C-alpha cells in the first residue's frame, strides 16, 4: 500500500482545505527505482537531442514497474482530457485554472500516450492536482488505473485511420470505459452526438454546449444508425436519443450558465474552436471549485499553446504557426487564416501523424482559391495533388522553411500537421 502525506492548500475550496498526495518518498522501492531510471532515460534523450525525453522516460519506468501509473495517480484529483482535437489547448487552460488551487502535474508537451502520462506524474509526484491529455484510444487503459475525478470529452471525428480505426469504434470503447468509472464526473460537449453517446453512461455528467461545426462523421445515430435530425442547436434521433440540456452554453463567445449568468471570454487565442475549448475548461474548473469569473480572467492571458498561434520572424517574414492534423481540425483552422496572406501547408505521415493521408481529400482546400499557396512537408506531393484538384494554384517545396524564401509578402500563415509542426517549431527555437 502506498503511504500518503497530507498537503495543506490555501484555495477557493475553503480554508484548511487538505488533499492526500502520494509522496515520492512513500512510493514502493520498485516504483521509485522505475521513476529514477525513467529520468535518466529522459536526460539521455535530451542530451543526445533525440527528443524532450517525455515518452522514453515514461516507457522505461513502465517497463520496470507496470503498476507505476496507478501508484503515481493515487491521492490526487486527476482530470483526463480527450477528444480528436483540442486536447493540448484545453489541458493547458484547465491546468492554468487549477493552479489557483495548488500545484498541478501536466503533460503540456502533448505526450498523451501512457508513457507521456506517466512521465508527467513522475515529474511532480507531490502535486495534488493533475491535468493529463490522453489519446482517445488509450483512455480506457489510463482511466482504469488512475480513476480520475473528471473526464473531459471534447469531440470525436476521424483521425489516423490506420492507427485509431473507425471513430464509432472509439465511441463504443469510451462508452464502455465510462460505465466502469463510478466516481468520475464526465464533462462533455453535448453538441457532439458521438461524445454524448459515450457520456450517457456516466454516473454524473456535466453537459456543455460548445458547438460542433464538423458533422460528417456523425450524420447517423451512434445508438441505432438512423439519421440525426438537427433543428437549430437541438438534435435528436427517432430512437429517442437526443441532445441533453446543457448546464453551460457557448453563445457568441460568451459562456452562459443555466441560471442565465454570462461570462465574457475575451480570449487572445483565435477562432471558434478555442472559444469552445475555453467553455469546457471553465465548466471543468467550476466543477473542481474555481470561480468562473476568476477562471475567465486567467484564460485571457494565454497567447499561444505549445508554440501554436505564435508569430516568429523568419528572414523578414512574420510567420504565424498553426496546427491542423485532420479534416475537422482544418475545418476550424481555415477561417482563422488571414485574407490575402500566403499559406504554407506542411504535411508529414510519420507514425504519430498516421501513415494514411487520404484525409486530405476531405479538407475543403477549395477555400484557398485566390491565395498564394505552397505545398510542403514529407508528403508535399500528396498535398499538391489535392490542391490541383481543388483548383488552387500552388508551388511545391518539401522544406516548409525553404518555402518561405520565395514569398514576397511580409506575413505568412504556416499550417502543419503534428510532426511537421513539431519539427518546424523545434527548428525555429534552436
Coordinates of C-alpha atoms in Angstrom, one line a residue:
X1 CA 0.0 0.0 0.0
X2 CA 1.2 3.5 -0.8
X3 CA 1.8 5.8 2.1
X4 CA 0.4 9.4 1.9
X5 CA 1.3 12.7 3.3
X6 CA -1.2 15.5 3.8
X7 CA -0.7 18.7 1.9
X8 CA -2.4 21.8 3.1
X9 CA -3.6 24.2 0.4
X10 CA -4.9 27.7 0.7
X11 CA -7.6 27.9 -2.0
X12 CA -11.1 28.8 -3.0
X13 CA -12.1 25.3 -1.9
X14 CA -12.0 26.8 1.6
X15 CA -9.6 27.5 4.5
X16 CA -7.8 24.4 5.8
X17 CA -8.6 22.5 2.6
X18 CA -6.4 19.4 2.6
X19 CA -5.8 16.7 0.0
X20 CA -3.9 13.5 0.4
X21 CA -1.0 13.4 -2.0
X22 CA 1.1 10.4 -2.9
X23 CA 4.6 11.2 -1.6
X24 CA 7.6 10.3 -3.7
X25 CA 9.2 9.1 -0.5
X26 CA 6.2 6.9 0.3
X27 CA 6.2 5.1 -3.0
X28 CA 7.4 1.5 -3.1
X29 CA 11.1 0.9 -3.9
X30 CA 10.2 -0.6 -7.2
X31 CA 8.3 2.5 -8.3
X32 CA 10.9 4.9 -7.1
X33 CA 13.6 2.9 -8.9
X34 CA 11.5 2.9 -12.1
X35 CA 11.0 6.7 -11.8
X36 CA 14.7 7.2 -11.4
X37 CA 15.5 5.1 -14.4
X38 CA 12.9 7.0 -16.4
X39 CA 14.5 10.3 -15.5
X40 CA 17.9 9.0 -16.6
X41 CA 16.5 7.8 -19.9
X42 CA 14.8 11.2 -20.4
X43 CA 18.0 13.1 -19.6
X44 CA 20.0 10.9 -22.1
X45 CA 17.3 11.6 -24.8
X46 CA 17.7 15.3 -24.2
X47 CA 21.5 15.3 -24.2
X48 CA 21.6 13.3 -27.4
X49 CA 18.9 15.7 -28.9
X50 CA 16.6 12.8 -29.8
X51 CA 13.6 14.5 -28.0
X52 CA 12.5 16.1 -24.8
X53 CA 12.5 12.7 -23.0
X54 CA 8.8 12.6 -22.0
X55 CA 8.0 9.5 -23.9
X56 CA 11.2 7.4 -23.4
X57 CA 11.3 8.3 -19.7
X58 CA 7.7 7.0 -19.2
X59 CA 8.3 4.0 -21.3
X60 CA 11.4 3.0 -19.3
X61 CA 9.5 3.5 -16.0
X62 CA 6.5 1.4 -17.1
X63 CA 8.8 -1.4 -18.2
X64 CA 10.4 -1.6 -14.7
X65 CA 7.1 -1.1 -12.9
X66 CA 3.9 -1.8 -14.9
X67 CA 1.8 -0.6 -11.9
X68 CA 3.6 2.8 -11.7
X69 CA 0.8 4.7 -13.3
X70 CA -1.8 3.6 -10.7
X71 CA 0.6 4.3 -7.8
X72 CA 1.6 7.8 -9.1
X73 CA -2.1 8.7 -9.7
X74 CA -3.2 7.8 -6.1
X75 CA -4.1 10.6 -3.8
X76 CA -4.6 13.3 -6.4
X77 CA -7.5 14.9 -8.1
X78 CA -6.9 13.9 -11.7
X79 CA -8.5 15.4 -14.8
X80 CA -8.2 13.4 -18.0
X81 CA -8.8 15.4 -21.3
X82 CA -9.5 13.6 -24.5
X83 CA -11.0 14.1 -28.0
X84 CA -9.9 14.2 -31.5
X85 CA -9.0 17.9 -31.5
X86 CA -8.2 20.5 -28.8
X87 CA -6.7 18.3 -26.1
X88 CA -3.5 20.2 -25.7
X89 CA -5.2 23.6 -25.6
X90 CA -8.0 22.6 -23.2
X91 CA -5.5 20.8 -20.9
X92 CA -3.3 23.9 -20.8
X93 CA -6.4 26.0 -19.9
X94 CA -7.6 23.7 -17.2
X95 CA -4.0 23.5 -15.7
X96 CA -3.8 27.3 -15.5
X97 CA -7.2 27.4 -13.7
X98 CA -6.4 24.6 -11.2
X99 CA -3.1 26.3 -10.4
X100 CA -5.3 28.7 -8.3
X101 CA -6.0 25.7 -6.0
X102 CA -2.5 24.1 -5.9
X103 CA 0.4 22.7 -7.8
X104 CA -0.6 20.8 -11.0
X105 CA 1.2 17.9 -12.8
X106 CA 0.6 18.1 -16.5
X107 CA 1.9 16.7 -19.8
X108 CA 1.9 20.1 -21.6
X109 CA 4.3 18.9 -24.2
X110 CA 1.5 16.8 -25.9
X111 CA 2.9 13.4 -25.0
X112 CA -0.5 11.9 -24.5
X113 CA 0.0 8.2 -24.6
X114 CA 0.7 6.2 -21.4
X115 CA 4.4 6.8 -21.5
X116 CA 3.9 10.6 -21.5
X117 CA 1.2 10.5 -18.9
X118 CA 3.4 8.6 -16.5
X119 CA 6.3 11.0 -17.1
X120 CA 4.1 14.0 -16.3
X121 CA 3.0 12.4 -13.0
X122 CA 6.6 11.3 -12.1
X123 CA 7.9 14.9 -12.6
X124 CA 5.6 16.2 -9.9
X125 CA 4.8 13.3 -7.6
X126 CA 3.6 15.5 -4.8
X127 CA 1.3 17.8 -6.9
X128 CA -2.2 17.4 -5.5
X129 CA -3.8 18.0 -9.0
X130 CA -3.0 16.5 -12.4
X131 CA -4.4 17.5 -15.8
X132 CA -3.5 15.0 -18.4
X133 CA -4.4 14.9 -22.0
X134 CA -4.8 11.3 -23.2
X135 CA -5.0 9.9 -26.7
X136 CA -8.6 8.8 -27.1
X137 CA -7.6 5.2 -27.8
X138 CA -5.7 4.9 -24.5
X139 CA -8.4 6.5 -22.3
X140 CA -9.9 3.1 -21.1
X141 CA -6.5 1.8 -20.1
X142 CA -5.3 5.0 -18.4
X143 CA -8.7 5.7 -16.7
X144 CA -8.9 2.2 -15.3
X145 CA -5.6 2.7 -13.4
X146 CA -6.0 6.4 -12.4
X147 CA -9.8 6.5 -11.7
X148 CA -9.9 10.3 -12.5
X149 CA -12.1 12.8 -10.7
X150 CA -13.1 14.3 -14.1
X151 CA -13.0 13.0 -17.6
X152 CA -13.4 15.7 -20.3
X153 CA -14.8 14.7 -23.7
X154 CA -14.3 17.4 -26.4
X155 CA -15.2 15.9 -29.7
X156 CA -14.9 12.8 -31.8
X157 CA -14.1 12.6 -35.6
X158 CA -11.9 10.6 -38.0
X159 CA -8.2 10.8 -37.3
X160 CA -5.3 8.5 -38.2
X161 CA -7.5 5.7 -39.6
X162 CA -4.5 3.3 -39.9
X163 CA -3.8 3.6 -36.2
X164 CA -7.1 4.6 -34.5
X165 CA -9.6 3.0 -36.8
X166 CA -13.2 3.9 -37.3
X167 CA -14.4 6.7 -35.0
X168 CA -17.6 4.8 -33.9
X169 CA -15.4 2.0 -32.5
X170 CA -13.6 4.6 -30.4
X171 CA -17.0 5.9 -29.2
X172 CA -18.1 2.4 -28.1
X173 CA -14.8 1.9 -26.3
X174 CA -15.1 5.2 -24.4
X175 CA -18.8 4.4 -23.6
X176 CA -17.8 1.1 -22.1
X177 CA -14.9 2.6 -20.1
X178 CA -17.1 5.4 -18.7
X179 CA -19.5 2.8 -17.2
X180 CA -16.5 1.5 -15.2
X181 CA -15.8 4.9 -13.6
X182 CA -18.5 5.2 -10.9
X183 CA -16.7 8.1 -9.1
X184 CA -15.8 10.1 -12.2
X185 CA -17.7 13.2 -13.3
X186 CA -17.7 13.5 -17.1
X187 CA -17.7 17.0 -18.7
X188 CA -18.9 16.5 -22.2
X189 CA -19.7 18.6 -25.3
X190 CA -23.4 17.8 -25.8
X191 CA -23.4 19.3 -29.3
X192 CA -21.3 16.4 -30.5
X193 CA -23.6 13.3 -30.9
X194 CA -20.7 10.8 -30.6
X195 CA -19.4 12.4 -27.4
X196 CA -23.0 12.5 -26.0
X197 CA -23.5 8.8 -26.7
X198 CA -20.2 7.9 -25.0
X199 CA -21.0 10.1 -21.9
X200 CA -24.6 9.0 -21.3
X201 CA -23.5 6.1 -19.1
X202 CA -21.7 8.4 -16.7
X203 CA -22.7 8.3 -13.1
X204 CA -22.6 12.1 -13.3
X205 CA -22.4 14.2 -16.4
X206 CA -21.9 18.0 -16.8
X207 CA -23.2 18.9 -20.3
X208 CA -21.6 21.9 -22.1
X209 CA -23.0 23.3 -25.4
X210 CA -19.7 24.1 -27.0
X211 CA -20.8 23.8 -30.7
X212 CA -19.8 21.3 -33.3
X213 CA -19.1 22.5 -36.8
X214 CA -17.9 19.2 -38.3
X215 CA -20.7 16.7 -38.6
X216 CA -19.5 14.5 -41.4
X217 CA -18.6 11.6 -39.1
X218 CA -21.8 11.8 -37.0
X219 CA -24.7 12.1 -39.5
X220 CA -26.2 8.9 -38.2
X221 CA -27.1 7.9 -34.6
X222 CA -24.4 6.0 -32.7
X223 CA -27.2 4.0 -30.9
X224 CA -29.4 2.9 -33.8
X225 CA -27.9 4.0 -37.1
X226 CA -30.8 6.2 -38.1
X227 CA -30.3 9.8 -39.3
X228 CA -29.7 12.5 -36.8
X229 CA -32.1 15.5 -37.2
X230 CA -30.8 19.0 -36.4
X231 CA -33.1 21.8 -35.5
X232 CA -31.1 24.9 -34.5
X233 CA -28.9 23.9 -31.6
X234 CA -31.0 20.9 -30.8
X235 CA -30.5 17.4 -32.3
X236 CA -32.4 14.1 -32.0
X237 CA -33.0 10.7 -33.4
X238 CA -36.2 8.7 -33.9
X239 CA -34.9 6.2 -31.3
X240 CA -35.2 8.8 -28.6
X241 CA -31.5 9.6 -28.4
X242 CA -31.3 13.4 -28.2
X243 CA -29.3 16.4 -27.0
X244 CA -29.2 16.8 -23.2
X245 CA -30.0 20.1 -21.6
X246 CA -26.6 21.9 -21.1
X247 CA -25.5 23.3 -17.8
X248 CA -23.2 25.7 -19.7
X249 CA -23.5 27.1 -23.2
X250 CA -21.2 29.0 -25.5
X251 CA -23.1 31.9 -27.0
X252 CA -21.3 34.5 -29.2
X253 CA -18.0 33.8 -27.4
X254 CA -19.6 34.2 -24.0
X255 CA -20.2 31.4 -21.6
X256 CA -23.8 31.3 -20.3
X257 CA -24.7 29.3 -17.2
X258 CA -28.0 27.5 -16.8
X259 CA -29.2 30.3 -14.5
X260 CA -28.6 32.9 -17.3
X261 CA -25.5 34.5 -15.9
X262 CA -23.0 35.4 -18.6
X263 CA -19.2 35.3 -18.5
X264 CA -17.4 37.1 -21.4
X265 CA -14.4 35.0 -22.6
X266 CA -12.4 37.7 -24.5
X267 CA -9.7 35.3 -25.4
X268 CA -6.4 36.2 -27.1
X269 CA -6.4 32.8 -28.9
X270 CA -8.2 33.0 -32.2
X271 CA -11.2 31.0 -33.6
X272 CA -14.4 29.4 -32.6
X273 CA -12.7 26.2 -31.6
X274 CA -10.6 27.9 -28.9
X275 CA -13.7 29.5 -27.5
X276 CA -15.3 26.0 -27.3
X277 CA -12.1 24.7 -25.6
X278 CA -12.4 27.6 -23.1
X279 CA -16.0 26.9 -22.4
X280 CA -15.3 23.3 -21.5
X281 CA -12.2 24.3 -19.5
X282 CA -14.3 26.8 -17.4
X283 CA -17.0 24.2 -16.8
X284 CA -14.4 21.7 -15.6
X285 CA -12.7 24.2 -13.3
X286 CA -16.0 25.2 -11.8
X287 CA -16.7 21.6 -11.0
X288 CA -13.5 21.5 -9.0
X289 CA -14.1 24.8 -7.2
X290 CA -12.6 27.6 -9.3
X291 CA -15.0 30.6 -9.6
X292 CA -15.8 31.1 -13.3
X293 CA -15.1 34.8 -13.3
X294 CA -11.6 34.2 -11.9
X295 CA -11.1 31.4 -14.4
X296 CA -12.1 33.5 -17.4
X297 CA -9.7 36.2 -16.3
X298 CA -6.8 33.7 -16.2
X299 CA -7.6 32.4 -19.7
X300 CA -7.3 35.8 -21.2
X301 CA -3.6 35.8 -20.6
X302 CA -2.9 32.8 -22.8
X303 CA -1.5 33.9 -26.2
X304 CA -0.1 30.6 -27.6
X305 CA -0.3 26.8 -26.9
X306 CA 3.0 24.9 -27.2
X307 CA 4.0 27.3 -30.0
X308 CA 0.7 27.3 -31.8
X309 CA -0.6 30.7 -32.9
X310 CA 2.6 32.5 -32.1
X311 CA 4.3 34.7 -34.7
X312 CA 8.0 34.2 -35.5
X313 CA 10.3 36.3 -37.6
X314 CA 12.0 34.2 -40.3
X315 CA 14.2 36.0 -42.8
X316 CA 12.0 39.1 -42.7
X317 CA 8.7 37.2 -42.7
X318 CA 6.3 37.4 -39.8
X319 CA 5.2 33.7 -39.8
X320 CA 2.2 32.6 -37.8
X321 CA 2.3 28.9 -36.8
X322 CA -0.9 26.9 -36.9
X323 CA -1.6 23.2 -36.3
X324 CA -4.2 21.2 -38.3
X325 CA -4.0 17.4 -38.4
X326 CA -7.3 16.1 -39.7
X327 CA -10.4 17.3 -41.6
X328 CA -12.3 18.6 -38.5
X329 CA -9.2 20.5 -37.4
X330 CA -8.7 22.0 -40.9
X331 CA -12.4 23.0 -40.9
X332 CA -11.8 25.1 -37.8
X333 CA -8.4 26.4 -39.0
X334 CA -9.2 27.7 -42.5
X335 CA -11.5 30.5 -41.2
X336 CA -8.6 31.7 -39.0
X337 CA -6.3 32.3 -42.0
X338 CA -5.8 36.0 -42.7
X339 CA -7.3 37.1 -46.1
X340 CA -4.6 37.8 -48.7
X341 CA -1.8 36.2 -46.6
X342 CA 0.2 33.5 -48.3
X343 CA -0.2 30.0 -46.9
X344 CA 2.4 27.3 -46.5
X345 CA 0.9 23.8 -45.9
X346 CA 3.3 21.2 -44.3
X347 CA 2.1 17.6 -44.1
X348 CA 4.1 14.6 -42.8
X349 CA 3.0 11.0 -42.4
X350 CA 5.1 9.6 -39.6
X351 CA 3.7 7.2 -37.1
X352 CA 2.5 10.0 -34.8
X353 CA 0.6 11.5 -37.8
X354 CA -0.8 8.3 -39.2
X355 CA 0.6 6.9 -42.4
X356 CA -2.6 7.3 -44.4
X357 CA -3.1 10.7 -46.0
X358 CA -6.4 10.0 -47.6
X359 CA -7.9 12.6 -45.1
X360 CA -6.5 15.3 -47.3
X361 CA -9.5 14.7 -49.7
X362 CA -12.0 15.6 -47.0
X363 CA -10.4 19.0 -46.3
X364 CA -12.2 21.9 -48.1
X365 CA -9.0 23.3 -49.7
X366 CA -11.2 25.0 -52.3
X367 CA -11.4 27.8 -49.8
X368 CA -7.8 28.7 -50.5
X369 CA -8.5 29.7 -54.1
X370 CA -7.1 33.1 -55.0
X371 CA -4.3 32.9 -52.4
X372 CA -0.6 32.2 -52.8
X373 CA -0.1 28.6 -51.5
X374 CA 2.9 26.3 -51.1
X375 CA 2.7 22.6 -50.6
X376 CA 5.5 21.3 -48.3
X377 CA 6.4 18.6 -45.9
X378 CA 7.3 14.9 -46.4
X379 CA 4.0 14.4 -48.3
X380 CA 4.3 17.7 -50.3
X381 CA 3.4 15.8 -53.5
X382 CA 0.1 14.4 -51.9
X383 CA -0.8 17.9 -50.8
X384 CA 0.0 19.3 -54.3
X385 CA -2.3 16.7 -56.0
X386 CA -5.1 17.6 -53.6
X387 CA -4.6 21.3 -54.3
X388 CA -4.6 20.7 -58.0
X389 CA -8.0 19.0 -57.8
X390 CA -9.2 21.9 -55.6
X391 CA -8.1 24.2 -58.4
X392 CA -5.7 26.1 -56.1
X393 CA -2.6 27.3 -57.9
X394 CA 0.5 26.5 -55.8
X395 CA 4.2 25.6 -55.8
X396 CA 5.8 22.6 -54.2
X397 CA 8.8 22.7 -52.0
X398 CA 9.5 19.9 -49.5
X399 CA 11.1 22.0 -46.7
X400 CA 8.5 24.4 -45.3
X401 CA 11.1 26.9 -44.1
X402 CA 12.8 26.9 -47.5
X403 CA 9.3 27.6 -49.0
X404 CA 9.4 31.0 -47.2
X405 CA 12.3 32.2 -49.3
X406 CA 10.3 32.7 -52.5
X407 CA 7.4 34.5 -50.8
X408 CA 7.3 38.3 -51.2
X409 CA 4.7 39.0 -48.5
X410 CA 5.9 40.1 -45.1
X411 CA 3.3 37.9 -43.4
X412 CA 2.8 34.2 -43.9
X413 CA 0.5 31.6 -42.3
X414 CA 2.3 28.2 -41.9
X415 CA -0.2 25.4 -41.2
X416 CA 1.3 22.0 -40.4
X417 CA 0.1 18.6 -39.1
X418 CA 1.6 17.0 -36.0
X419 CA 5.2 16.1 -36.6
X420 CA 5.6 18.7 -39.3
X421 CA 4.6 21.4 -36.8
X422 CA 6.8 19.8 -34.1
X423 CA 9.8 19.8 -36.4
X424 CA 9.3 23.4 -37.6
X425 CA 8.7 24.6 -34.0
X426 CA 11.9 22.9 -32.9
X427 CA 14.0 24.4 -35.7
X428 CA 12.7 27.9 -35.0
X429 CA 13.5 27.6 -31.3
X430 CA 17.0 26.3 -32.0

